[in-house]
Amino acid sequence: MKLSTTGSLRVADYFTMSNTVSESGGDLDLGSGGTLVLPDLIDGSGRVRHLALGAGKDRIIYVVDRDQMGKFDPSTNHDYEEVTALSGSVFSTPAYFNNTVYFGAVGDTIKAFSITNAQLSQNPTSQTANSFGYPGVTPAISANGSASAILWAVENGSTAILHAYDATNLGTELYNSGQAASGRDNFGAGNKFITPIIANGNVYVGTPNGVAVFGLLSGPPASINATSGTPQSTAINTPFPAPLVVTVTNASGTPVNGVTVTFTPPSSGASGSFAGGANTATTN
């Protein structure tokens, strides 16, 4: 619904589906999900579009033109675009980052839809490997400008889990709070409709009785010292805080520059990821 404040508060425009009565009667109404207002977009003809979108219990993403929303017609919908690629009902608001929209429906994976020429892709451009139960996910994005974007999502359950994914490819999970040994990062039971908040280098997650705060592990940088020469390996048998500092020395203990260091997680029992997705570095 679009409201006008000119003169007095009034409805200036709106959109609802042609089958709104039957959907409401079957508890499939649109109102369960929130609306996302998109930034100005330019369509294929060069026209600036002012769009908004959202989804609800009927699993359809509705895109409306805020300048002409479509109102109600019992015969057909007059919205801007519709996408039918969700596998569950939506009880959340999608997220937006860098011409991509992210939805987390109930019982579904988190799905990313790209925007090209002011049109939402009809199929997801990436999605998470795991799905999320009721009530789905309200995703949040952190980034360094337009780079290093991370999508954060809380999985509800008796033991809630905070997930972090590469926002440019949701198939890559960077971290989740269930990975650390001995339940180090567990923060208790989940709750409905929790949105991770990112501020001051930390991620804040609400719980039924408190707030969990996630950040980089504290402590001095860990170091590995290895002598140069024939290729060799050095094992890391314990977790270490970021950043990991690798020093390659010669027989006299003098650091050697320009040596390529390769990081390889063990074949089982551990995993790792490295800045920029690379697993090699050059000493300097």
Coordinates of C-alpha atoms in Angstrom, one line a residue:
M1 CA 0.0 0.0 0.0
K2 CA 1.2 3.5 -0.9
L3 CA 0.1 6.3 1.3
S4 CA -0.1 10.0 0.5
T5 CA 0.3 12.8 3.0
T6 CA -0.8 15.6 0.7
G7 CA -3.7 17.4 2.3
S8 CA -4.5 14.4 4.6
L9 CA -3.4 10.8 5.0
R10 CA -5.0 8.7 2.2
V11 CA -4.3 5.6 0.1
A12 CA -2.6 6.7 -3.1
D13 CA -2.1 3.3 -4.6
Y14 CA -2.0 -0.4 -3.7
F15 CA -1.6 -3.9 -5.1
T16 CA -3.4 -7.2 -4.2
M17 CA -3.7 -10.4 -6.1
S18 CA -6.7 -11.4 -8.2
N19 CA -7.3 -14.4 -5.9
T20 CA -6.9 -12.6 -2.6
V21 CA -10.2 -13.8 -1.2
S22 CA -9.5 -17.5 -1.8
E23 CA -5.9 -17.1 -0.5
S24 CA -7.1 -15.5 2.7
G25 CA -9.8 -18.2 3.1
G26 CA -7.1 -20.9 2.7
D27 CA -4.6 -19.1 5.0
L28 CA -2.3 -18.4 2.1
D29 CA -2.3 -14.7 2.3
L30 CA 0.5 -12.4 1.2
G31 CA 0.7 -10.5 4.5
S32 CA 3.0 -12.9 6.3
G33 CA 6.1 -11.5 4.7
G34 CA 7.7 -8.1 4.7
T35 CA 8.1 -5.7 1.7
L36 CA 11.6 -4.7 0.4
V37 CA 11.9 -1.3 -1.4
L38 CA 14.6 -1.5 -4.1
P39 CA 16.9 1.3 -5.1
D40 CA 16.2 3.0 -8.5
L41 CA 16.8 0.6 -11.3
I42 CA 17.1 1.1 -15.1
D43 CA 15.2 -1.2 -17.4
G44 CA 16.2 -2.4 -20.9
S45 CA 14.7 0.7 -22.5
G46 CA 16.6 3.1 -20.2
R47 CA 13.6 4.0 -18.0
V48 CA 14.1 4.4 -14.3
R49 CA 12.0 2.0 -12.3
H50 CA 10.9 2.4 -8.7
L51 CA 10.2 -1.1 -7.5
A52 CA 9.3 -3.0 -4.4
L53 CA 8.9 -6.7 -3.8
G54 CA 7.8 -9.3 -1.3
A55 CA 6.4 -12.8 -0.8
G56 CA 4.0 -14.5 1.7
K57 CA 2.4 -17.8 2.3
D58 CA 1.6 -18.6 -1.3
R59 CA 5.3 -18.9 -2.2
I60 CA 5.2 -16.3 -5.0
I61 CA 7.5 -13.3 -5.2
Y62 CA 5.5 -10.3 -6.3
V63 CA 7.3 -7.3 -7.8
V64 CA 5.4 -4.0 -8.0
D65 CA 6.1 -0.7 -9.7
R66 CA 5.7 1.9 -7.0
D67 CA 4.6 4.5 -9.6
Q68 CA 1.7 2.2 -10.7
M69 CA 1.2 -0.6 -8.3
G70 CA -1.6 -2.4 -10.1
K71 CA -4.5 -2.2 -7.6
F72 CA -7.1 -5.1 -7.7
D73 CA -8.6 -6.9 -10.7
P74 CA -10.5 -10.1 -10.0
S75 CA -9.5 -11.5 -13.5
T76 CA -5.7 -11.0 -13.5
N77 CA -2.8 -9.4 -11.7
H78 CA -1.4 -6.1 -12.8
D79 CA 1.8 -6.2 -10.9
Y80 CA 5.3 -5.6 -12.5
E81 CA 6.7 -9.2 -12.3
E82 CA 6.1 -12.5 -10.5
V83 CA 8.6 -15.2 -9.6
T84 CA 7.6 -18.7 -8.6
A85 CA 10.9 -20.3 -7.5
L86 CA 10.3 -20.5 -3.7
S87 CA 9.6 -23.9 -2.1
G88 CA 8.0 -22.6 1.1
S89 CA 6.0 -19.9 2.7
V90 CA 7.7 -16.6 3.7
F91 CA 7.5 -15.1 7.2
S92 CA 10.4 -12.7 6.8
T93 CA 11.7 -9.7 4.8
P94 CA 14.2 -10.4 2.0
A95 CA 17.6 -8.7 1.9
Y96 CA 19.2 -6.8 -0.9
F97 CA 22.9 -6.3 -1.9
N98 CA 24.6 -5.3 -5.1
N99 CA 21.7 -6.1 -7.5
T100 CA 20.8 -9.3 -5.7
V101 CA 17.8 -10.2 -3.6
Y102 CA 17.9 -12.9 -0.9
F103 CA 14.8 -14.9 0.3
G104 CA 14.7 -17.5 3.2
A105 CA 11.4 -19.3 3.0
V106 CA 10.2 -22.0 5.4
G107 CA 11.7 -25.5 4.7
D108 CA 13.6 -24.0 1.8
T109 CA 17.2 -23.1 1.1
I110 CA 18.2 -19.4 1.2
K111 CA 18.0 -18.3 -2.4
A112 CA 19.6 -15.4 -4.3
F113 CA 17.9 -13.8 -7.3
S114 CA 19.9 -11.4 -9.5
I115 CA 18.5 -8.2 -10.9
T116 CA 19.2 -7.3 -14.6
N117 CA 17.6 -4.5 -16.5
A118 CA 15.2 -4.0 -13.6
Q119 CA 14.0 -7.6 -13.8
L120 CA 14.3 -10.3 -11.1
S121 CA 15.8 -13.6 -12.3
Q122 CA 13.1 -16.3 -12.6
N123 CA 15.4 -18.9 -11.0
P124 CA 17.9 -18.5 -8.2
T125 CA 21.5 -17.6 -9.2
S126 CA 22.8 -19.4 -6.1
Q127 CA 21.4 -21.1 -3.0
T128 CA 22.6 -22.6 0.3
A129 CA 23.2 -26.4 0.5
N130 CA 21.1 -26.6 3.7
S131 CA 17.4 -25.7 4.2
F132 CA 15.8 -23.9 7.2
G133 CA 12.7 -25.0 9.1
Y134 CA 10.0 -22.7 10.5
P135 CA 9.9 -19.7 10.4
G136 CA 12.5 -19.6 7.7
V137 CA 15.2 -16.9 7.7
T138 CA 15.5 -13.2 7.8
P139 CA 18.9 -12.7 6.1
A140 CA 21.3 -9.9 6.9
I141 CA 24.3 -8.7 4.8
S142 CA 27.7 -7.4 5.8
A143 CA 30.3 -6.1 3.4
N144 CA 33.2 -3.9 2.9
G145 CA 31.6 -1.5 0.4
S146 CA 30.7 -3.8 -2.5
A147 CA 33.4 -6.4 -1.6
S148 CA 33.7 -9.3 0.8
A149 CA 29.9 -9.6 1.3
I150 CA 28.7 -12.1 3.8
L151 CA 25.1 -13.3 4.3
W152 CA 24.3 -14.1 7.9
A153 CA 21.3 -16.2 8.9
V154 CA 20.0 -17.8 12.1
E155 CA 18.7 -21.4 12.0
N156 CA 15.9 -21.8 14.6
G157 CA 16.0 -24.9 16.8
S158 CA 16.5 -26.2 20.3
T159 CA 20.2 -25.3 19.6
A160 CA 20.2 -22.3 17.3
I161 CA 22.9 -22.0 14.7
L162 CA 24.4 -18.8 13.2
H163 CA 25.4 -19.4 9.5
A164 CA 27.7 -17.2 7.4
Y165 CA 27.7 -17.6 3.6
D166 CA 29.6 -16.0 0.7
A167 CA 26.9 -13.6 -0.5
T168 CA 28.1 -13.9 -4.1
N169 CA 27.7 -17.7 -4.0
L170 CA 25.5 -19.0 -1.3
G171 CA 26.8 -22.5 -2.0
T172 CA 29.9 -21.5 -0.1
E173 CA 29.4 -21.6 3.7
L174 CA 32.2 -19.6 5.4
Y175 CA 31.2 -20.5 9.0
N176 CA 28.5 -21.8 11.3
S177 CA 28.3 -21.7 15.1
G178 CA 28.0 -25.5 15.3
Q179 CA 31.5 -26.2 13.8
A180 CA 33.8 -25.5 16.7
A181 CA 34.7 -28.4 19.0
S182 CA 33.0 -29.0 22.3
G183 CA 30.1 -26.6 21.4
R184 CA 32.4 -23.6 21.9
D185 CA 30.2 -21.2 19.8
N186 CA 26.7 -22.6 20.9
F187 CA 24.5 -19.9 22.2
G188 CA 21.4 -21.7 23.3
A189 CA 17.9 -22.2 21.9
G190 CA 16.6 -20.3 19.0
N191 CA 13.5 -18.2 18.6
K192 CA 11.2 -16.9 15.8
F193 CA 11.9 -14.0 13.6
I194 CA 15.5 -13.3 14.6
T195 CA 17.6 -11.1 12.4
P196 CA 21.4 -11.0 12.9
I197 CA 22.7 -7.4 13.4
I198 CA 26.2 -6.5 12.2
A199 CA 28.0 -3.6 13.9
N200 CA 31.5 -2.7 15.1
G201 CA 33.0 -5.8 13.6
N202 CA 30.7 -8.1 15.6
V203 CA 27.5 -10.0 14.8
Y204 CA 24.7 -9.8 17.4
V205 CA 22.0 -12.5 17.7
G206 CA 19.0 -12.2 19.9
T207 CA 18.0 -15.2 22.0
P208 CA 14.9 -15.9 24.2
N209 CA 16.8 -14.6 27.3
G210 CA 19.8 -12.6 26.0
V211 CA 22.1 -11.5 23.2
A212 CA 24.9 -13.6 21.7
V213 CA 27.9 -11.6 20.4
F214 CA 30.2 -13.1 17.7
G215 CA 33.6 -11.7 16.6
L216 CA 37.1 -12.7 15.8
L217 CA 38.9 -14.8 18.5
S218 CA 41.1 -12.7 20.7
G219 CA 44.8 -13.3 21.4
P220 CA 48.2 -12.8 19.7
P221 CA 48.7 -13.9 16.1
A222 CA 49.8 -17.5 15.8
S223 CA 53.0 -18.3 14.0
I224 CA 54.6 -21.2 12.1
N225 CA 58.3 -21.3 11.5
A226 CA 59.7 -23.5 8.8
T227 CA 63.1 -23.7 7.1
S228 CA 63.4 -23.1 3.4
G229 CA 64.7 -25.6 0.9
T230 CA 63.1 -28.9 -0.1
P231 CA 59.3 -28.6 0.1
Q232 CA 58.1 -29.6 3.6
S233 CA 55.0 -29.4 5.7
T234 CA 54.2 -28.2 9.2
A235 CA 51.1 -29.3 11.0
I236 CA 48.8 -27.1 13.0
N237 CA 47.1 -29.3 15.6
T238 CA 45.1 -26.7 17.5
P239 CA 42.7 -23.9 16.6
F240 CA 44.4 -20.5 16.2
P241 CA 43.1 -17.0 16.1
A242 CA 43.2 -14.9 12.9
P243 CA 45.5 -13.7 11.4
L244 CA 47.8 -16.7 11.0
V245 CA 51.4 -15.5 10.5
V246 CA 53.8 -17.8 8.6
T247 CA 57.5 -17.1 8.8
V248 CA 59.9 -19.0 6.5
T249 CA 63.5 -18.8 7.6
N250 CA 66.8 -20.0 6.3
A251 CA 69.3 -22.2 8.2
S252 CA 70.5 -19.1 10.1
G253 CA 67.1 -18.1 11.2
T254 CA 66.8 -15.2 8.8
P255 CA 63.3 -14.7 7.3
V256 CA 63.2 -15.5 3.6
N257 CA 61.0 -13.5 1.2
G258 CA 59.2 -14.7 -2.0
V259 CA 58.5 -18.2 -0.7
T260 CA 55.2 -19.7 -1.7
V261 CA 53.3 -21.2 1.3
T262 CA 50.4 -23.6 0.6
F263 CA 47.6 -24.2 3.2
T264 CA 46.0 -27.7 2.9
P265 CA 43.3 -28.8 5.5
P266 CA 43.7 -32.5 6.5
S267 CA 41.7 -35.0 4.5
S268 CA 39.4 -35.5 7.5
G269 CA 38.5 -34.0 10.8
A270 CA 39.1 -30.4 9.9
S271 CA 38.2 -27.7 7.4
G272 CA 39.4 -24.2 6.6
S273 CA 39.0 -21.2 4.4
F274 CA 41.4 -18.4 3.5
A275 CA 41.1 -14.7 2.6
G276 CA 39.9 -14.2 -0.9
G277 CA 39.2 -17.9 -1.2
A278 CA 42.9 -18.6 -2.0
N279 CA 45.0 -21.3 -0.3
T280 CA 48.4 -20.0 -1.2
A281 CA 50.4 -17.0 0.0
T282 CA 53.9 -15.6 -0.7
T283 CA 56.1 -14.5 2.2
N284 CA 57.2 -10.9 2.2

